[in-house]
Each structure stands twice: as structure tokens, then as C-alpha cells.
mmCIF file of N, CA and C in Angstrom:
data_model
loop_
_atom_site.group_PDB
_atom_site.id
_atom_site.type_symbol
_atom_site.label_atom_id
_atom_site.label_comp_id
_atom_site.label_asym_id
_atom_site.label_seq_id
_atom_site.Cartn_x
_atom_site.Cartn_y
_atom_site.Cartn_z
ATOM 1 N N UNK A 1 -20.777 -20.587 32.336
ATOM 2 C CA UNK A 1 -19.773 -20.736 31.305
ATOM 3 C C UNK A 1 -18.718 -21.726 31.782
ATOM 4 N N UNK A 2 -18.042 -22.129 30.622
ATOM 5 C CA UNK A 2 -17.142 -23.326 30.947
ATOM 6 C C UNK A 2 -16.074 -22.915 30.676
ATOM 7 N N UNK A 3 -14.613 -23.778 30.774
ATOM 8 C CA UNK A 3 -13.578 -23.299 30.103
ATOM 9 C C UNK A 3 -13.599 -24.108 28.944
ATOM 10 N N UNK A 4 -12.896 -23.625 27.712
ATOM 11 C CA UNK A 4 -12.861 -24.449 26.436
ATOM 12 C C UNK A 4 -11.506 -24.627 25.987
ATOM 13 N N UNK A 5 -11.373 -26.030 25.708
ATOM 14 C CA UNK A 5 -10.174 -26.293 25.126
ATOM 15 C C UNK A 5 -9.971 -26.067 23.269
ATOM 16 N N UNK A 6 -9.723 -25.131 23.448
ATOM 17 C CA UNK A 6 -9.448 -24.429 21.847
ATOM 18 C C UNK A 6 -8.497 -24.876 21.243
ATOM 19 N N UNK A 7 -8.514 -25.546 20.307
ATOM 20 C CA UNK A 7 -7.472 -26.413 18.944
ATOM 21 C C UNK A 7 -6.437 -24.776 19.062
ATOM 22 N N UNK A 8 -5.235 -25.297 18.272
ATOM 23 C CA UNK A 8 -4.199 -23.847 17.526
ATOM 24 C C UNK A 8 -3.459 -24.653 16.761
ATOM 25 N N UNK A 9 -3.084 -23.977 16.149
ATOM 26 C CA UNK A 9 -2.182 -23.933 15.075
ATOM 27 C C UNK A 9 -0.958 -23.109 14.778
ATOM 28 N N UNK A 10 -0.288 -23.205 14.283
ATOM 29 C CA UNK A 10 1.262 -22.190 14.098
ATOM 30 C C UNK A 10 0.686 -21.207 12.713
ATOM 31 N N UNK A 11 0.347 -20.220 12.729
ATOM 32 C CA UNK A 11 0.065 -19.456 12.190
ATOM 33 C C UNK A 11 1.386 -18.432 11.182
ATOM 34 N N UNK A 12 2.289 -18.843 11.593
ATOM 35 C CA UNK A 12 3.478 -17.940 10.394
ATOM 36 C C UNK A 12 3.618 -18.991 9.161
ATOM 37 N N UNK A 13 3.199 -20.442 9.442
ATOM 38 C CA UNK A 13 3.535 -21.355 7.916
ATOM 39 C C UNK A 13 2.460 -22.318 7.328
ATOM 40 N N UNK A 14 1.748 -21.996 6.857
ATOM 41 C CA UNK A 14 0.351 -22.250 6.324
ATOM 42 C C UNK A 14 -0.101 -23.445 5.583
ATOM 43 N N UNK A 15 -0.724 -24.506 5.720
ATOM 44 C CA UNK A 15 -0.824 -25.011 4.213
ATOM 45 C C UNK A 15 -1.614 -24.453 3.568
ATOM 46 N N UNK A 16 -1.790 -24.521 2.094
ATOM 47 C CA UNK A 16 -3.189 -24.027 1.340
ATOM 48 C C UNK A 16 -3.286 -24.988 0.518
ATOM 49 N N UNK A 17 -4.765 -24.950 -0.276
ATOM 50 C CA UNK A 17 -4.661 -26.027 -1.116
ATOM 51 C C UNK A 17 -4.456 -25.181 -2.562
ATOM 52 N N UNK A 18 -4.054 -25.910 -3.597
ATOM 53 C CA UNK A 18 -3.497 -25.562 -4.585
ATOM 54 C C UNK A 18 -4.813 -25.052 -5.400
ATOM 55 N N UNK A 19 -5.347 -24.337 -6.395
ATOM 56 C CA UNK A 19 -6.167 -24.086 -7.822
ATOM 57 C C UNK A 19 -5.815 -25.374 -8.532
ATOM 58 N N UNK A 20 -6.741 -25.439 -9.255
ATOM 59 C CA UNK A 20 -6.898 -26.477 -10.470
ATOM 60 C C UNK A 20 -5.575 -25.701 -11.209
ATOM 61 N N UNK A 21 -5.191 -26.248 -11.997
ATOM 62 C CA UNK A 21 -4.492 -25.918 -13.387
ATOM 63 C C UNK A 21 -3.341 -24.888 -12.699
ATOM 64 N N UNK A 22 -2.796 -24.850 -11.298
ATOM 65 C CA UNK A 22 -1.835 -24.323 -11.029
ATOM 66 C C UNK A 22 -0.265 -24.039 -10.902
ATOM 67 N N UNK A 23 0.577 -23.832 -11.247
ATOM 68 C CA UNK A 23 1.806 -24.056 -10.678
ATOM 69 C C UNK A 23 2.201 -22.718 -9.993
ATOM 70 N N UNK A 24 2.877 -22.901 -8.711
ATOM 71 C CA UNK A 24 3.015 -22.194 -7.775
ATOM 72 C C UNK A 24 4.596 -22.537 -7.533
ATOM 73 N N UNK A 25 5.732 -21.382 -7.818
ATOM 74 C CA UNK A 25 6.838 -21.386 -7.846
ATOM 75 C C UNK A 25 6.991 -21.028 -6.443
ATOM 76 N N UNK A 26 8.595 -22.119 -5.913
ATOM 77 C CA UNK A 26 9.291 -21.475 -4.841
ATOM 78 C C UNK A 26 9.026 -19.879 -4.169
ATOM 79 N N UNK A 27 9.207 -19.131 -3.360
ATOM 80 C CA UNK A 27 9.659 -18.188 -3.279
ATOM 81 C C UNK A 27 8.982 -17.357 -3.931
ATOM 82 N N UNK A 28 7.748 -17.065 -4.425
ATOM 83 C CA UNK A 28 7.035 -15.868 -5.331
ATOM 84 C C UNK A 28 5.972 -16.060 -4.190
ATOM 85 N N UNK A 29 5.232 -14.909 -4.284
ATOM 86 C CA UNK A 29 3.787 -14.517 -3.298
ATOM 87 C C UNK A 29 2.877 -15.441 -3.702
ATOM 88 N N UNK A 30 2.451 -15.931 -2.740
ATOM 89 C CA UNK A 30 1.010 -16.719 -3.051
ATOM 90 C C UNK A 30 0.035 -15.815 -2.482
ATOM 91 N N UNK A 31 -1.233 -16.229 -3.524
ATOM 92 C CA UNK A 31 -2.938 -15.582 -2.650
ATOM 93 C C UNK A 31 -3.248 -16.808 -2.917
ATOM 94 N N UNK A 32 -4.523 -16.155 -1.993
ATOM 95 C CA UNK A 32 -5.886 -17.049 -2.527
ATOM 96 C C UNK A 32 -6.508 -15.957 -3.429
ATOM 97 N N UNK A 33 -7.521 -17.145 -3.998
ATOM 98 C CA UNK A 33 -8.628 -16.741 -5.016
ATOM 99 C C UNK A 33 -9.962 -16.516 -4.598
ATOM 100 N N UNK A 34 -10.978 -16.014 -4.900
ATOM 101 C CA UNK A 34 -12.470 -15.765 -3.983
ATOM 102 C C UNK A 34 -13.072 -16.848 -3.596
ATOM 103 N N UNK A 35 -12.454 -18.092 -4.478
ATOM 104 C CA UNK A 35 -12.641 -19.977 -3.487
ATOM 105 C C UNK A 35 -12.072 -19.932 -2.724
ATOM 106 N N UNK A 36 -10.686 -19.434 -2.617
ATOM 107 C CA UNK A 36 -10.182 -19.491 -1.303
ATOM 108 C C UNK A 36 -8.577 -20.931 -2.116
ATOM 109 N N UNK A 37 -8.655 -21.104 -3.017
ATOM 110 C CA UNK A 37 -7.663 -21.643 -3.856
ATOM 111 C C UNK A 37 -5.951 -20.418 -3.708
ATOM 112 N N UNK A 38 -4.691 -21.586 -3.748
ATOM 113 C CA UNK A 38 -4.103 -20.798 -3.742
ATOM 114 C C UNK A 38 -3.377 -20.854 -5.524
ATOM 115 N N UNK A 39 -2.852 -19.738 -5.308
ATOM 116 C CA UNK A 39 -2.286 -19.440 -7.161
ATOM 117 C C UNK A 39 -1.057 -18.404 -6.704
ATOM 118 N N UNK A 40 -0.536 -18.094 -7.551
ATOM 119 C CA UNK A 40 0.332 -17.046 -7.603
ATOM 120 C C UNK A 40 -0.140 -15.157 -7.718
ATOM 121 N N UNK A 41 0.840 -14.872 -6.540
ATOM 122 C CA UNK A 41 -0.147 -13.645 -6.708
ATOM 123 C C UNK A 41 0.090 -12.642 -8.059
ATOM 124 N N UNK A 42 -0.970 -12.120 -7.953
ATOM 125 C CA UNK A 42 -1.261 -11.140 -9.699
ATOM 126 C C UNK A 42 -1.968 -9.920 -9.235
ATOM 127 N N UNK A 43 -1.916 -9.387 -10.220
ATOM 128 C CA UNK A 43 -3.118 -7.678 -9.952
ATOM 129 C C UNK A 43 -4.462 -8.531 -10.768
ATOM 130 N N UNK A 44 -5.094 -9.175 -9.747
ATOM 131 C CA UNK A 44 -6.438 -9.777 -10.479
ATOM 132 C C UNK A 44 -7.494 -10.081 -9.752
ATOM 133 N N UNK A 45 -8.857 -9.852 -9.768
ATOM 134 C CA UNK A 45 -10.057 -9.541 -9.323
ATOM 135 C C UNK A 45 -9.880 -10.765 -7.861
ATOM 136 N N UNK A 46 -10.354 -10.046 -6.887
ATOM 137 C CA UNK A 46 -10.579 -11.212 -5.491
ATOM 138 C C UNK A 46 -9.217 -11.780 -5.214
ATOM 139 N N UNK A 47 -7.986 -11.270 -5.542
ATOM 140 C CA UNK A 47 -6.803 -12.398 -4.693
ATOM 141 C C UNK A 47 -6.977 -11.495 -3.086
ATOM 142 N N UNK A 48 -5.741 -12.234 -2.608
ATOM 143 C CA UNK A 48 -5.495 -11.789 -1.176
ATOM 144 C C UNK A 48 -4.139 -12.523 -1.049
ATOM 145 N N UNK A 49 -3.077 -11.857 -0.853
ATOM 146 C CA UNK A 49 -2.063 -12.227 -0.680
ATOM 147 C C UNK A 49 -1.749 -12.790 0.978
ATOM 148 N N UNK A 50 -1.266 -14.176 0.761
ATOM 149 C CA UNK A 50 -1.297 -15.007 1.728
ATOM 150 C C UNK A 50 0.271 -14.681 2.380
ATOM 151 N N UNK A 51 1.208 -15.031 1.212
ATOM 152 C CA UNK A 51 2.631 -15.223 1.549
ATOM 153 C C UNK A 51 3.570 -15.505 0.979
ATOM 154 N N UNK A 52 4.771 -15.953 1.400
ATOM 155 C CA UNK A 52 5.543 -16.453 0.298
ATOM 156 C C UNK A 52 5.645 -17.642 0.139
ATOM 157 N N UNK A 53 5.500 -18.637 -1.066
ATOM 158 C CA UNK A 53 5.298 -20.055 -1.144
ATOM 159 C C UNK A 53 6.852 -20.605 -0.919
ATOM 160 N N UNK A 54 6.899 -21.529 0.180
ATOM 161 C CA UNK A 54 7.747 -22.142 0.661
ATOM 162 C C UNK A 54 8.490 -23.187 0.022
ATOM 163 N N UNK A 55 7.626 -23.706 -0.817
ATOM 164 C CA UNK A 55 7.860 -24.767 -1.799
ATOM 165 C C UNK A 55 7.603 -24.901 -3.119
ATOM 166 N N UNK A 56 7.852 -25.518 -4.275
ATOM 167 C CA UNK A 56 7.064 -25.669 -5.740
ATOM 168 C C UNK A 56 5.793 -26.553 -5.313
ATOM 169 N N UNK A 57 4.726 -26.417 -5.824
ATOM 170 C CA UNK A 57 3.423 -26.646 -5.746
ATOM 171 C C UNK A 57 3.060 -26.736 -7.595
ATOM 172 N N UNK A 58 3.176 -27.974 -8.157
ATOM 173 C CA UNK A 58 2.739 -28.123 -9.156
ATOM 174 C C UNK A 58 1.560 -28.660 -9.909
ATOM 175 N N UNK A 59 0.236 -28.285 -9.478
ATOM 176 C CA UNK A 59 -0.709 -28.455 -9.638
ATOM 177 C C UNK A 59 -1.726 -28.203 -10.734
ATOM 178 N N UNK A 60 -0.526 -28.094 -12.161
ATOM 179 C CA UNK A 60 -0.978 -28.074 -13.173
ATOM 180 C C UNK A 60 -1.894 -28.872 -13.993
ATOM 181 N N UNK A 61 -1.776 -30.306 -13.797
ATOM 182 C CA UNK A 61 -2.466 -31.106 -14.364
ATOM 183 C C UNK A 61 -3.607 -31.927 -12.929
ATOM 184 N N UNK A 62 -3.956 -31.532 -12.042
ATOM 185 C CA UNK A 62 -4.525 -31.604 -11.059
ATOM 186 C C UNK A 62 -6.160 -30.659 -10.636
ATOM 187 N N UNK A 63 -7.207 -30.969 -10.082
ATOM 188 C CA UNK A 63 -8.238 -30.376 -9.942
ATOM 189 C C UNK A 63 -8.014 -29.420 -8.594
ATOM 190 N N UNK A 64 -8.771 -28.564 -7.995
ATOM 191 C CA UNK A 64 -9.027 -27.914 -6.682
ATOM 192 C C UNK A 64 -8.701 -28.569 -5.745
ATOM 193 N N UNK A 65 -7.650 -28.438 -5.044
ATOM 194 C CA UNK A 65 -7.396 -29.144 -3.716
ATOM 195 C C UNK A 65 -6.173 -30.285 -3.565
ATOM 196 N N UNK A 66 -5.928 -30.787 -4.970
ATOM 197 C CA UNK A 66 -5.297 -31.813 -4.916
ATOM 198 C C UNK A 66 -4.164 -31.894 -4.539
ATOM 199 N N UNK A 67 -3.426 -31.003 -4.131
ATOM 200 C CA UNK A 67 -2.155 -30.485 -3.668
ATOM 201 C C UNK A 67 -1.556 -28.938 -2.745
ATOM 202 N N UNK A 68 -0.943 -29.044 -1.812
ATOM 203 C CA UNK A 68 -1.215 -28.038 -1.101
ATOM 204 C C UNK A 68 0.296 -27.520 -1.295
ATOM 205 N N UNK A 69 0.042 -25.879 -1.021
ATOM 206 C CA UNK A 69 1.482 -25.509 -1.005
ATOM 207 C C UNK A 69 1.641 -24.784 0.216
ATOM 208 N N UNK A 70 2.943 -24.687 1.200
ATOM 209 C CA UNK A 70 3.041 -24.384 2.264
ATOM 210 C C UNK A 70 3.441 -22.851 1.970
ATOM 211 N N UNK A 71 2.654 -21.981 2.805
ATOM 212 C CA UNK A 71 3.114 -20.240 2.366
ATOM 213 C C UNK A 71 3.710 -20.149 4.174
ATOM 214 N N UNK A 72 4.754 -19.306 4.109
ATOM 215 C CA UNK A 72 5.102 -18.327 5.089
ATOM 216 C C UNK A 72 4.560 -16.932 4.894
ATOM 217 N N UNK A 73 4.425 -16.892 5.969
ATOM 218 C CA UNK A 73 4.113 -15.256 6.961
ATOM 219 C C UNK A 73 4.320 -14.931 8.005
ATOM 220 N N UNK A 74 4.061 -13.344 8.072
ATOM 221 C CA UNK A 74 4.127 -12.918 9.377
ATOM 222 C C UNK A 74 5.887 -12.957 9.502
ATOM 223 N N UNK A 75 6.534 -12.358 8.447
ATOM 224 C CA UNK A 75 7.802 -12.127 8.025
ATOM 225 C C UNK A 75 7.963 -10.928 7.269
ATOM 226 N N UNK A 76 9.061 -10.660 6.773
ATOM 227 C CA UNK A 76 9.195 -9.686 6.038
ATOM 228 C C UNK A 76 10.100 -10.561 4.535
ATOM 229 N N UNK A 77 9.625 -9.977 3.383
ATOM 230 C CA UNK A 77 10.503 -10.920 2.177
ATOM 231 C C UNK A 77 10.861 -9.778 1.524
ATOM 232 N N UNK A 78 12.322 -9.596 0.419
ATOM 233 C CA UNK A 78 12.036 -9.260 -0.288
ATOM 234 C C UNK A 78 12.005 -9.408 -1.708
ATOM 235 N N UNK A 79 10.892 -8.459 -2.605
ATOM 236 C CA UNK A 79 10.867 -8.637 -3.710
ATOM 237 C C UNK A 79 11.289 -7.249 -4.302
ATOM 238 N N UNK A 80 11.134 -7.665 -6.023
ATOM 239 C CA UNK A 80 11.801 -7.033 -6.682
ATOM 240 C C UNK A 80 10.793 -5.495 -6.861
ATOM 241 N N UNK A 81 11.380 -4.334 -6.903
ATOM 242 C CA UNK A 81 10.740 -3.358 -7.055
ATOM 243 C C UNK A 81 10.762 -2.896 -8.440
ATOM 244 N N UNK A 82 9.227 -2.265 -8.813
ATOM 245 C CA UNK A 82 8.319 -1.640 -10.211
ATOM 246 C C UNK A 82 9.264 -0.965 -10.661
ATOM 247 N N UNK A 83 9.709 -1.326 -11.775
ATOM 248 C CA UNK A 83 10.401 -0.463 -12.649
ATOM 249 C C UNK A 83 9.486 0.888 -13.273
ATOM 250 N N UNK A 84 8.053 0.971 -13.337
ATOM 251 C CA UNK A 84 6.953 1.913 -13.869
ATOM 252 C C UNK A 84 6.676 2.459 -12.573
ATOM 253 N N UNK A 85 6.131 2.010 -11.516
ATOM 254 C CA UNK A 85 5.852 2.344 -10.213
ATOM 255 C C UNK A 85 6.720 2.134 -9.064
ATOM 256 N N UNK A 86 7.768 2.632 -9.297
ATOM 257 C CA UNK A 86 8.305 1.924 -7.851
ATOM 258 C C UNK A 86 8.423 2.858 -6.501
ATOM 259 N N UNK A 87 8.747 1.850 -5.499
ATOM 260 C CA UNK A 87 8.280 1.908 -4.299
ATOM 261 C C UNK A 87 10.008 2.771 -3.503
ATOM 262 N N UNK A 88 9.327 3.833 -3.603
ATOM 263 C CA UNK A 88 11.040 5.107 -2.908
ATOM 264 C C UNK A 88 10.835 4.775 -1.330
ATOM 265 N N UNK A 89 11.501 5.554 -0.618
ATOM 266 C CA UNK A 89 11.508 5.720 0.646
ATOM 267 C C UNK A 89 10.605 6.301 1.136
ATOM 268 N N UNK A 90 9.424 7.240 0.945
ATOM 269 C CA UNK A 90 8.786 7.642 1.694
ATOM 270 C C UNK A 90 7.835 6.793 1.550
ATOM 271 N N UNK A 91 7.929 5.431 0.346
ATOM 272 C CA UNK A 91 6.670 4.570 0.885
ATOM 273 C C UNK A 91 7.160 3.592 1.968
ATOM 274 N N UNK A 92 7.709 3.728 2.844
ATOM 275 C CA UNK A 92 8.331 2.887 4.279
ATOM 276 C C UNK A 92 7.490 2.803 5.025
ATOM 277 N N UNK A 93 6.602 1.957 5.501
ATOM 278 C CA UNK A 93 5.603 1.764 6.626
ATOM 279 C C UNK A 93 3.963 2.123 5.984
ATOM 280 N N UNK A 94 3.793 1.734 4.229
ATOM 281 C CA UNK A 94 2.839 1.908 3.812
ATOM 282 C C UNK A 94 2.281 0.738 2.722
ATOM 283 N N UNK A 95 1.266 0.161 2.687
ATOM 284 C CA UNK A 95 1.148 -0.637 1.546
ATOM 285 C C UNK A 95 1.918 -0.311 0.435
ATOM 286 N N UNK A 96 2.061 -1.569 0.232
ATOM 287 C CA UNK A 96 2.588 -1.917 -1.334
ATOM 288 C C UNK A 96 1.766 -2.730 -2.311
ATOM 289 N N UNK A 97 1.740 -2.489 -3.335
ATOM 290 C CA UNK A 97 1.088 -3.791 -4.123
ATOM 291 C C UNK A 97 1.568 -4.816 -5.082
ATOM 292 N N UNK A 98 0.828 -5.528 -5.951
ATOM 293 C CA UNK A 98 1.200 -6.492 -6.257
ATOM 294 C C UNK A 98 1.039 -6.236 -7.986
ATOM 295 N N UNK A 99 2.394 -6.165 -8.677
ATOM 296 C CA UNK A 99 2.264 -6.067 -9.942
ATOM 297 C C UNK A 99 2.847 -7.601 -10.786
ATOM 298 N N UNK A 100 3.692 -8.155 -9.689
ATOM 299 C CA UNK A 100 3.301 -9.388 -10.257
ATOM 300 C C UNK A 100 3.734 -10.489 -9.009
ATOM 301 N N UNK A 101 3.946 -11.697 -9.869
ATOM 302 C CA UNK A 101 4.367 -12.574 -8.273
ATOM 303 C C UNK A 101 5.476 -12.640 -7.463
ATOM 304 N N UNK A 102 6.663 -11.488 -7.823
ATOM 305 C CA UNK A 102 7.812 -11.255 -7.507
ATOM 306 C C UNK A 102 8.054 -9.755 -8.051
ATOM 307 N N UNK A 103 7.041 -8.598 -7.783
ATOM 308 C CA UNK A 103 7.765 -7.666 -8.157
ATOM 309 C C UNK A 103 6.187 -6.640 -7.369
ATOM 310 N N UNK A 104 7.024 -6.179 -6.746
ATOM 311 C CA UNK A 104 5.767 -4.791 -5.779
ATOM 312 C C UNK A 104 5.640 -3.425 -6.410
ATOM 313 N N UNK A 105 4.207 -2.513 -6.390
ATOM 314 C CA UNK A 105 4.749 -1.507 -6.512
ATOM 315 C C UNK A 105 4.226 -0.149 -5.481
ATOM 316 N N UNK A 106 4.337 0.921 -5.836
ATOM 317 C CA UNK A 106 4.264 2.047 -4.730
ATOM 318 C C UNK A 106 2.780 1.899 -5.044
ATOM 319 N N UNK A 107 1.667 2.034 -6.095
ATOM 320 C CA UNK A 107 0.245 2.305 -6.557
ATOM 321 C C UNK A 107 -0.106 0.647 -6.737
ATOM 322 N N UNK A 108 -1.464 0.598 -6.401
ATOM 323 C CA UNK A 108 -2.217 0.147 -7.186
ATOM 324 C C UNK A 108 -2.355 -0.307 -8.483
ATOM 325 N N UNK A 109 -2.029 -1.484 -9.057
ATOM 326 C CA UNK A 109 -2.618 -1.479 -10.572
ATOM 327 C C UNK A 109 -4.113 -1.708 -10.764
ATOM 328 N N UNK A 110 -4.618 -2.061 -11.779
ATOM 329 C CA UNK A 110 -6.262 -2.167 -11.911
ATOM 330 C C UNK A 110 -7.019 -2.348 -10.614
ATOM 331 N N UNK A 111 -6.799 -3.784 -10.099
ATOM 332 C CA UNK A 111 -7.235 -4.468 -8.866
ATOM 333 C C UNK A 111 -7.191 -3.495 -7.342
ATOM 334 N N UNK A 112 -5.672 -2.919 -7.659
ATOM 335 C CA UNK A 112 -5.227 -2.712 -6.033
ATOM 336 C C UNK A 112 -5.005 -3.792 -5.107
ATOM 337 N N UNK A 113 -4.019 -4.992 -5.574
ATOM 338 C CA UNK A 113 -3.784 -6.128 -4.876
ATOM 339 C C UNK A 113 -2.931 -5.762 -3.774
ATOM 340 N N UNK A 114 -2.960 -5.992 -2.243
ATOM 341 C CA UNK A 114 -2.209 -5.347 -1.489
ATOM 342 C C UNK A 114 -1.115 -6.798 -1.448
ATOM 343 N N UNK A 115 -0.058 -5.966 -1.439
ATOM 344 C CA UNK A 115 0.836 -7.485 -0.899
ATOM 345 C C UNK A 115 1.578 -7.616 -0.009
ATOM 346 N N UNK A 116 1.385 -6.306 1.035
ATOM 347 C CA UNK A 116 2.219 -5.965 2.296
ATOM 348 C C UNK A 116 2.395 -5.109 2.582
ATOM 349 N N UNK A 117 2.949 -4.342 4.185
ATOM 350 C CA UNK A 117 3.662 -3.446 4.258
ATOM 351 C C UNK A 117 5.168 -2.929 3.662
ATOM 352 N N UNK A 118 5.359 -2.226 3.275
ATOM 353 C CA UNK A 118 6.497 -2.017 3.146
ATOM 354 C C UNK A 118 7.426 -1.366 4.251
ATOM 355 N N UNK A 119 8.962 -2.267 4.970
ATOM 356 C CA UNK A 119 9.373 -1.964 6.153
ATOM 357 C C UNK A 119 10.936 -1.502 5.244
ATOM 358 N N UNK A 120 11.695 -1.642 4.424
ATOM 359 C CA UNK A 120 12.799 -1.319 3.809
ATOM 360 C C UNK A 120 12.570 -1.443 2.305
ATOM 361 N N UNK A 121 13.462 -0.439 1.681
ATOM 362 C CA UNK A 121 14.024 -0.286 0.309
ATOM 363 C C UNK A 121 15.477 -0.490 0.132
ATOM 364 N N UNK A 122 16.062 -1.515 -0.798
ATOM 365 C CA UNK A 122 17.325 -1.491 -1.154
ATOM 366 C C UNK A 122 17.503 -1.317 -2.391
ATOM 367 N N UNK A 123 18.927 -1.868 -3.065
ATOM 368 C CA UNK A 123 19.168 -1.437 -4.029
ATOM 369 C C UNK A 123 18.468 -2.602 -5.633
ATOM 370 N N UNK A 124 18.500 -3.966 -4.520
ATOM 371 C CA UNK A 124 18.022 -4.583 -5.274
ATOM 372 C C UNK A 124 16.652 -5.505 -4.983
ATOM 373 N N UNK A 125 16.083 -4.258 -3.927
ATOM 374 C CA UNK A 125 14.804 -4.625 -3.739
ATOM 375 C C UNK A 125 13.634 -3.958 -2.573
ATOM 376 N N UNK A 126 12.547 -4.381 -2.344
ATOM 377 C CA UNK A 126 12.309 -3.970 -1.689
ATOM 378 C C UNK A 126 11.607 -5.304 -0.484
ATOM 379 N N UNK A 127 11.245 -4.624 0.857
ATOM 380 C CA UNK A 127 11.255 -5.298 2.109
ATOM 381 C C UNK A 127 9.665 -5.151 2.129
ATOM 382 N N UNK A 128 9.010 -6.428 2.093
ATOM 383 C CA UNK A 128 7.777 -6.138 2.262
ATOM 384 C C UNK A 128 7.129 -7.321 3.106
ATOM 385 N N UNK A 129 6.515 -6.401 4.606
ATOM 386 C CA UNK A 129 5.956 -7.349 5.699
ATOM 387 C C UNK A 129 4.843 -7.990 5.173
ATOM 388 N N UNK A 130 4.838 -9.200 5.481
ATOM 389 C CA UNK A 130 2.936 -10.110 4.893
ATOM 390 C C UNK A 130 2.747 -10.616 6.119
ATOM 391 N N UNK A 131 1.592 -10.034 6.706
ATOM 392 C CA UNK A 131 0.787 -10.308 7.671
ATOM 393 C C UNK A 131 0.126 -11.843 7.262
#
């Protein structure tokens, strides 16, 4: 065996490439899609919540790839908590999910989109870690 010089990368700030027909706001959760496209996160079949998009990514009038948006992770953000489901204190140190691209809740909707741990609850939000 040899030693190998292994490439790295900074792993807390990501690029991704954008979905066709996307726009990807500041500051709301990004996933990917089962291409592996990023979009805004939703309760919808195959996402995976990446992070929080660092930048506007307007890739509305654009095909797969044509634009990338930079996500952070491996932070804690917070978003706004489920007015139908929301996320109390004893969900502290337990998934949360994704009811929309700026708003978590304590359950699952259809999908069960996970969008983090949850590490704090405030008054006008909640604290949710993205690995």
C-alpha cells in the first residue's frame, strides 16, 4: 500500500447546481432533488435538505446546472415554527421537518422531509442544526 494524496474540500459551504425552472431565495433551506438538483426545500417526494442558501440563485429561465447556489451547513439556523404542528420543547435534540422553505415542524407531513435537528425553541422561532 501507498500513501494517497486525497483532494478536500470545506465542507460547511457547498456549491450546488441549480434545477431547471428554479428560483432559490436567500436564506430559505435548500435540498436536492433525486437528480441531485438543488430547489427549495418542500414536503415533496426524494428532497434531502442540504442547507441554508447563502445567496439568490435565480434559475428560472435556465436548464439543469446552469447556475449554482452556495448552501451553508453544519450550523444551526433559525426558522419559523408550524403554526398546525409546532415544534415545543420536548422536541430539543430531535428531528424536525420541513413544512415549507422557511417554516419546520414537530411531525412529518406527507413526505417526512427531515430538515434538521432541533437544538433551541424561541419565541420567534425555532433552532434547527443541518448536518
Amino acid at each position: 500500500m501507498a500513501d494517497r494524496k486525497t483532494p478536500m474540500q470545506d465542507g460547511d459551504i457547498i456549491p450546488l447546481p441549480v434545477a431547471a425552472g428554479t428560483l432559490i431565495e436567500a436564506g430559505k433551506m435548500v435540498a436536492v432533488n433525486a437528480s441531485g438538483y438543488a430547489v427549495e426545500a418542500a414536503d415533496s417526494p426524494g428532497l434531502k435538505v442540504m442547507g441554508r442558501a447563502d445567496m439568490r440563485a435565480d434559475n428560472s429561465g435556465g436548464q439543469n446546472g446552469d447556475l449554482l447556489v452556495t448552501a451553508c451547513r453544519k450550523m444551526a439556523f433559525k426558522y419559523r415554527n408550524s403554526s398546525t404542528h409546532a415544534v415545543g420543547l420536548s422536541g430539543v435534540g430531535s428531528s424536525v421537518y420541513v413544512e415549507d422553505d422557511e417554516t419546520v415542524a414537530a411531525t412529518g407531513g406527507t413526505n417526512s422531509i427531515v430538515a434538521g435537528r432541533c437544538i433551541g425553541i424561541e419565541s420567534d422561532g425555532v433552532w434547527v442544526e443541518i448536518q
